[in-house]
mmCIF file of C-alpha atoms in Angstrom:
data_model
loop_
_atom_site.group_PDB
_atom_site.id
_atom_site.type_symbol
_atom_site.label_atom_id
_atom_site.label_comp_id
_atom_site.label_asym_id
_atom_site.label_seq_id
_atom_site.Cartn_x
_atom_site.Cartn_y
_atom_site.Cartn_z
ATOM 1 C CA MET A 12 -31.667 31.571 94.525
ATOM 2 C CA SER A 13 -28.108 32.399 95.459
ATOM 3 C CA SER A 14 -25.556 35.037 94.565
ATOM 4 C CA ILE A 15 -23.212 35.150 91.569
ATOM 5 C CA ASP A 16 -19.701 36.356 92.382
ATOM 6 C CA ALA A 17 -18.167 39.006 90.160
ATOM 7 C CA HIS A 18 -15.013 37.922 88.352
ATOM 8 C CA CYS A 19 -12.494 40.099 86.603
ATOM 9 C CA ASP A 20 -11.080 37.113 84.728
ATOM 10 C CA SER A 21 -10.713 37.352 80.988
ATOM 11 C CA SER A 22 -12.909 35.131 78.863
ATOM 12 C CA ILE A 23 -12.529 33.474 75.480
ATOM 13 C CA GLY A 24 -15.397 33.261 73.022
ATOM 14 C CA GLY A 25 -16.207 30.564 70.499
ATOM 15 C CA ILE A 26 -16.543 26.813 70.424
ATOM 16 C CA LYS A 27 -13.972 24.102 69.661
ATOM 17 C CA ARG A 28 -16.184 21.360 68.245
ATOM 18 C CA ILE A 29 -19.619 19.851 68.241
ATOM 19 C CA LEU A 30 -20.623 16.266 68.824
ATOM 20 C CA ILE A 31 -23.749 15.211 66.980
ATOM 21 C CA ALA A 32 -26.053 12.194 67.159
ATOM 22 C CA GLN A 33 -29.539 11.267 66.064
ATOM 23 C CA ARG A 34 -31.950 11.919 68.907
ATOM 24 C CA SER A 35 -33.364 8.398 68.597
ATOM 25 C CA ASP A 36 -29.872 6.987 69.321
ATOM 26 C CA VAL A 37 -29.838 8.602 72.778
ATOM 27 C CA THR A 38 -31.759 6.278 75.082
ATOM 28 C CA GLY A 39 -31.240 8.109 78.355
ATOM 29 C CA VAL A 40 -29.920 11.316 79.901
ATOM 30 C CA THR A 41 -29.256 11.602 83.640
ATOM 31 C CA LEU A 42 -29.505 15.109 85.064
ATOM 32 C CA ASP A 43 -28.292 15.849 88.594
ATOM 33 C CA SER A 44 -31.092 18.104 89.822
ATOM 34 C CA THR A 45 -28.879 19.633 92.519
ATOM 35 C CA THR A 46 -26.021 20.766 90.257
ATOM 36 C CA GLY A 47 -27.926 21.029 86.963
ATOM 37 C CA ILE A 48 -25.197 18.959 85.282
ATOM 38 C CA ILE A 49 -25.789 15.961 83.026
ATOM 39 C CA THR A 50 -23.826 13.101 84.586
ATOM 40 C CA ALA A 51 -24.658 10.266 82.176
ATOM 41 C CA ILE A 52 -25.822 9.791 78.593
ATOM 42 C CA THR A 53 -26.853 6.342 77.404
ATOM 43 C CA MET A 54 -26.686 5.466 73.714
ATOM 44 C CA ALA A 55 -28.356 2.667 71.754
ATOM 45 C CA GLN A 56 -26.021 -0.282 71.258
ATOM 46 C CA THR A 57 -23.102 0.522 68.886
ATOM 47 C CA LYS A 58 -24.247 4.144 68.473
ATOM 48 C CA LYS A 59 -21.887 7.051 69.176
ATOM 49 C CA PHE A 60 -21.735 10.809 68.746
ATOM 50 C CA GLN A 61 -19.896 11.982 65.631
ATOM 51 C CA GLN A 62 -17.357 14.772 65.973
ATOM 52 C CA TRP A 63 -17.570 17.794 63.681
ATOM 53 C CA LEU A 64 -14.496 20.023 63.560
ATOM 54 C CA PHE A 65 -14.128 23.439 61.945
ATOM 55 C CA ARG A 66 -11.658 26.296 61.753
ATOM 56 C CA ARG A 67 -10.998 28.366 64.854
ATOM 57 C CA ASN A 68 -13.218 31.458 65.239
ATOM 58 C CA THR A 69 -15.977 30.066 62.973
ATOM 59 C CA GLY A 70 -18.297 28.492 65.565
ATOM 60 C CA SER A 71 -20.501 30.071 68.218
ATOM 61 C CA TYR A 72 -23.713 29.604 70.140
ATOM 62 C CA THR A 73 -26.258 32.020 71.565
ATOM 63 C CA SER A 74 -29.012 31.092 74.024
ATOM 64 C CA THR A 75 -31.849 33.584 74.369
ATOM 65 C CA ALA A 76 -34.544 33.255 77.020
ATOM 66 C CA THR A 77 -37.879 34.929 76.338
ATOM 67 C CA GLY A 78 -41.040 35.186 78.369
ATOM 68 C CA ASP A 79 -44.560 36.427 78.017
ATOM 69 C CA PRO A 80 -45.897 37.926 81.263
ATOM 70 C CA THR A 81 -49.502 37.759 80.060
ATOM 71 C CA THR A 82 -49.424 33.987 79.530
ATOM 72 C CA GLY A 83 -46.695 33.149 82.028
ATOM 73 C CA ASN A 84 -44.874 31.080 79.394
ATOM 74 C CA ASN A 85 -41.096 31.075 79.055
ATOM 75 C CA GLY A 86 -38.754 29.468 76.576
ATOM 76 C CA VAL A 87 -35.153 29.394 75.429
ATOM 77 C CA THR A 88 -33.892 29.360 71.856
ATOM 78 C CA THR A 89 -30.287 28.333 71.316
ATOM 79 C CA GLU A 90 -28.700 28.875 67.918
ATOM 80 C CA VAL A 91 -25.383 27.284 66.985
ATOM 81 C CA SER A 92 -23.606 28.859 64.009
ATOM 82 C CA LEU A 93 -20.858 26.916 62.236
ATOM 83 C CA GLN A 94 -18.741 27.498 59.173
ATOM 84 C CA PHE A 95 -17.007 24.720 57.250
ATOM 85 C CA SER A 96 -14.356 25.617 54.692
ATOM 86 C CA LYS A 97 -14.216 24.048 51.245
ATOM 87 C CA ALA A 98 -17.451 22.898 49.612
ATOM 88 C CA GLU A 99 -16.919 19.227 48.780
ATOM 89 C CA ALA A 100 -19.080 16.151 48.223
ATOM 90 C CA GLN A 101 -18.360 14.335 51.509
ATOM 91 C CA LYS A 102 -19.257 17.379 53.636
ATOM 92 C CA ARG A 103 -22.365 17.995 51.535
ATOM 93 C CA LEU A 104 -23.566 14.403 52.082
ATOM 94 C CA GLU A 105 -23.073 14.591 55.847
ATOM 95 C CA ILE A 106 -24.762 17.996 56.105
ATOM 96 C CA GLN A 107 -27.683 16.796 53.970
ATOM 97 C CA SER A 108 -28.140 13.745 56.219
ATOM 98 C CA VAL A 109 -28.363 16.032 59.263
ATOM 99 C CA ILE A 110 -30.810 18.391 57.524
ATOM 100 C CA ASN A 111 -33.134 15.385 57.241
ATOM 101 C CA ALA A 112 -32.613 14.133 60.832
ATOM 102 C CA ASP A 113 -33.675 14.986 64.367
ATOM 103 C CA CYS A 114 -30.461 15.504 66.337
ATOM 104 C CA VAL A 115 -28.897 16.227 69.690
ATOM 105 C CA LEU A 116 -25.677 18.219 70.027
ATOM 106 C CA ILE A 117 -22.942 18.466 72.593
ATOM 107 C CA ILE A 118 -20.966 21.680 72.226
ATOM 108 C CA GLU A 119 -17.433 22.022 73.569
ATOM 109 C CA ASP A 120 -16.537 25.641 74.258
ATOM 110 C CA MET A 121 -13.051 27.149 74.348
ATOM 111 C CA TYR A 122 -12.794 26.401 78.090
ATOM 112 C CA GLY A 123 -13.360 22.679 77.578
ATOM 113 C CA GLN A 124 -16.870 22.869 79.029
ATOM 114 C CA PHE A 125 -19.660 20.879 77.379
ATOM 115 C CA LEU A 126 -23.295 21.879 76.788
ATOM 116 C CA TYR A 127 -26.125 19.536 75.758
ATOM 117 C CA LEU A 128 -28.751 20.653 73.235
ATOM 118 C CA GLY A 129 -31.830 18.565 72.522
ATOM 119 C CA TYR A 130 -32.871 17.763 76.078
ATOM 120 C CA ASP A 131 -36.530 18.765 75.607
ATOM 121 C CA GLN A 132 -36.887 18.160 71.880
ATOM 122 C CA GLU A 133 -34.761 17.622 68.782
ATOM 123 C CA VAL A 134 -32.236 20.088 67.401
ATOM 124 C CA THR A 135 -32.687 20.949 63.739
ATOM 125 C CA ILE A 136 -30.752 22.759 61.045
ATOM 126 C CA THR A 137 -32.762 25.912 60.376
ATOM 127 C CA ASN A 138 -30.351 27.422 57.862
ATOM 128 C CA ALA A 139 -27.773 25.837 55.548
ATOM 129 C CA VAL A 140 -25.821 27.767 52.936
ATOM 130 C CA MET A 141 -23.403 26.271 50.418
ATOM 131 C CA GLN A 142 -21.403 28.972 48.684
ATOM 132 C CA SER A 143 -18.439 29.507 46.367
ATOM 133 C CA GLY A 144 -17.533 33.032 47.391
ATOM 134 C CA THR A 145 -16.501 35.721 44.905
ATOM 135 C CA ALA A 146 -13.018 36.856 45.889
ATOM 136 C CA LYS A 147 -10.102 34.545 46.647
ATOM 137 C CA THR A 148 -10.417 35.337 50.353
ATOM 138 C CA ASP A 149 -14.187 34.617 50.512
ATOM 139 C CA LEU A 150 -15.579 31.464 52.085
ATOM 140 C CA ASN A 151 -15.900 28.502 49.776
ATOM 141 C CA GLY A 152 -17.879 26.119 51.938
ATOM 142 C CA PHE A 153 -20.894 25.813 54.182
ATOM 143 C CA THR A 154 -22.528 27.956 56.843
ATOM 144 C CA LEU A 155 -25.007 26.177 59.136
ATOM 145 C CA THR A 156 -27.382 27.230 61.889
ATOM 146 C CA PHE A 157 -28.700 24.615 64.311
ATOM 147 C CA THR A 158 -31.677 25.624 66.474
ATOM 148 C CA ASP A 159 -32.799 24.176 69.802
ATOM 149 C CA GLU A 160 -36.106 25.189 71.376
ATOM 150 C CA SER A 161 -36.188 24.377 75.074
ATOM 151 C CA ILE A 162 -37.789 25.149 78.393
ATOM 152 C CA GLU A 163 -34.466 26.017 80.068
ATOM 153 C CA LEU A 164 -30.966 27.172 79.199
ATOM 154 C CA PRO A 165 -28.725 24.331 77.945
ATOM 155 C CA TYR A 166 -27.421 21.972 80.605
ATOM 156 C CA PHE A 167 -23.705 21.492 81.180
ATOM 157 C CA VAL A 168 -22.356 17.954 80.731
ATOM 158 C CA ASP A 169 -19.780 16.322 82.993
ATOM 159 C CA GLY A 170 -16.629 16.276 80.845
ATOM 160 C CA GLU A 171 -15.598 12.910 82.308
ATOM 161 C CA ILE A 172 -18.297 11.096 80.290
ATOM 162 C CA ILE A 173 -17.504 12.591 76.864
ATOM 163 C CA ASP A 174 -14.738 10.270 75.585
ATOM 164 C CA ALA A 175 -16.916 7.169 75.945
ATOM 165 C CA LEU A 176 -19.667 8.784 73.853
ATOM 166 C CA VAL A 177 -17.590 9.763 70.798
ATOM 167 C CA ALA A 178 -16.863 7.579 67.767
ATOM 168 C CA GLU A 179 -13.177 7.004 67.145
#
């Protein structure tokens, strides 16, 4: 263990985008055990992560570690909440395909840092809502929750490897 320095810097919440792929398309993940940062991700030939974009202030993640002192078991649940405006057929098809798939996610936060979900096992959609809204200012679109069950908090990913992983 080592110390954590206190910072008085301001911080910005939220996430910019997610990158999503089928777990079976990821053939290797290299984790630097010293830094705890993923330094390489290998994909099956021709496979890439797909980029999902959404309106600002409509995406977030929360990682919660829990433990049971009687069994000595620990785990981390990470939930990613996303909102997509405008319910339309193309979005519905893509969301439905992910509901039926085992995925991995890379989250980009507002600082340009990347987190990998799906290291221990697949990430799944645990809640999907398609809604019309009632008032003119209500959401017409989709609200999704992805859930990752893991042994540890999500690993950071070296930002230098991201561009090569994403479909154009």
